[in-house]
Amino acid sequence: MVAHASNHAWLNTTPEDAIEPDLPLCDPHHHLWDRREGGHGRIQSRYLLDEFLDDIANGAPPDGGANRPAGHNVRASVYIECGAMFDASADEAWAPVGETAFANGVAAMAASDLYGATRACAGIIGTVDLKLGDASAAILDAHIAAGGGRFRGIRLGAFWHKDARIANHRTQPPPHLLTREDFKAGFKHLAPRALSFEAWVAHTQIPDVIALAHAYPETSIVLDHCGGPLGIGPYVGKRDEVMAEWLTQITALAACENVTVKLGGLNMDICGFGWHERPHAPSSDELAVATAPYFEALIERFGVERCMFESNFPVDKLSSSYTVLWNSFKKITRAYSRDERAWLFHDTAARVYRLNAPTGTAPG
């Protein structure tokens, strides 16, 4: 039985069918977990393969039907670490290998065709405490072995802010993690293994990502969630100021050719739009109007071949259903060419994460 989020009824106040349901998508950023201790409050506490596929299908029964709602055509997805299913029997540094093994098991389930055509977790991003320096190398190798050919890189959350009203990443990273020498001593082991690094930072930390990209031009770096433009705490009512600062840093980062960026994550509460506080869930038109300036700025600076839309589910489910979210992405890009949209919705992700998924060329 599929579990639902606590805001399930609220999300259904704005029902939509998927527009352009045949457009091939690759979702390069989602999580799976079972937060039996209670989870993150408003964020769905149980989110496993069944729940993810239910969101993709827009709640349709798995065997379809004449009256099934239209879902999106998600060909493949990339699992991103979230502290799920760590190996409780392992030492602390090695426990995250259990998460990779878990994601690989889910990927094997999805590859069986018993759960539909979506190749969930076709790519896997795990986590390693790179501050361990050279000791990180053996743990990276263990992830590669556990990933069954699907392991593509790591994320070590660097999201940090000095204001207590803004929650730091669950790992409580130190400030300027990405510029520390012990971190870089572990980071250097990624490129020789063809592994990428996911940079999850607030917009105030983008200069650290720039410095890292310059120092390691041979390492693929993926900027998560548009670089985290903040809208809470000291940034309430200062969206224009944040946008100006963010644009300056994003422009500098775009000059680093080893950096790609994920278009999404703006429906998290830290961005300050407050969708989850409204009596009705936002429509895809409303989301498109609010988020288009960020996405368009990134596409203009990075180009379509270095940008990819993401769901960030179930975290962004706080504010929107999966169907409404991807509808907003499709509406924002209606004026783009067929080839440009193929890159944004599928091909960039397939290239960056080296997925064995069908080509993402959009239908004419």
Steps between C-alpha positions, in 0.01 A plus 500: 500500500636841400566740786392860461646824629325682782413774250348257247153654515646850469701403190180369343334841532674583170474190280662501157566240234850493357542717195706357213492158668718341231798734551787281629629607841789403721459608861858557622419572863270313734524317832357182648472436872302355788513748788348281767610741770258759363684655212512871426157617616320618187724293272369151417654254745470183289610539141614185324472370145122457510448856620737645240334309216156603628602865481636453148177331390287775655327246722396269216470126573807312380302301242360817345140536391272698274456779753852514640642849547796592284840475664840608373727283285793454740742266326764493775598664827802569716494421870662764721631420848279597790633300797268207429570135575850542642656169603450489877759224535782702342733762641372857467719586201394187312130494592391712199603217267176336614304782335663429166423129535136590578468729196657237278243248623221740410659550159501123448130489587426777251707329230286185528205660314272384782453863608458664162736661252668756727860404576507645850841547660678437169771723644595514868661780699614396847692676772849481647652724762776639281656666805650157564750587230684208340293257706205602279644305208422155635147605595441637150611166359255322731218721368598419143487128578166531682351705216499218247624723217261783590706702749584841355622726779442645842335786677633629828257771601673835548184706556578731793390841618591698808138601567331250733168551320644316201551129568836363391543169319423196715874420529567838663785597268756759610500836324703502178513122487586502130819700551642298791824316439377176659194506274713557191726213604201271454352688203808432287408129490179563300637580154726192472186289554288704256276604791316830521426725796162650588533848649204579727555852631315821579540785254738667744739205458524495122846667513626185673366289211676730253829458686458121506418485129807705415724284720374170350403566137516128421223416750134521397308719746121522503340800669182387673175693523602808300763586759254547786366857473370565851175675590459444874661638814699816418393476133125542548380783278838524327442284193636763259818543704551124522437466127764761419761337722410154371527614137848641556626174648318279250653693212848440640428133563375448145850576374613173663442247224509203740183621676143407406189615682169351608189706434271439793487496877337844512185361664687428824393720790848660521435680171221696665214469252272364773291282271439250780336768716222573251151348520539347154800346326651714223428427136772437245434847358569658838817299549617589152458874555688491832789276397558584134737794571743264678483223243527733203801676651676169554422371151623827348831476686568126501328397178256214461775238485603586858151534651251232609159521661458308828212411731679491837221272617367442755650819646334730244176308555457741790374750241387314189405167352742332261266557208450870568873555552604349165211674329650829617839405352337413168307827490812704571679340204220505241689749283817288496589280205446125496873434542536755781218338694649156446816616674315668787257216569714195431829514315708716735417270789568189292838641397610625841400179679592267210163328495413216266159650432331561162573828330299794625407646162160657541214407270428746223 
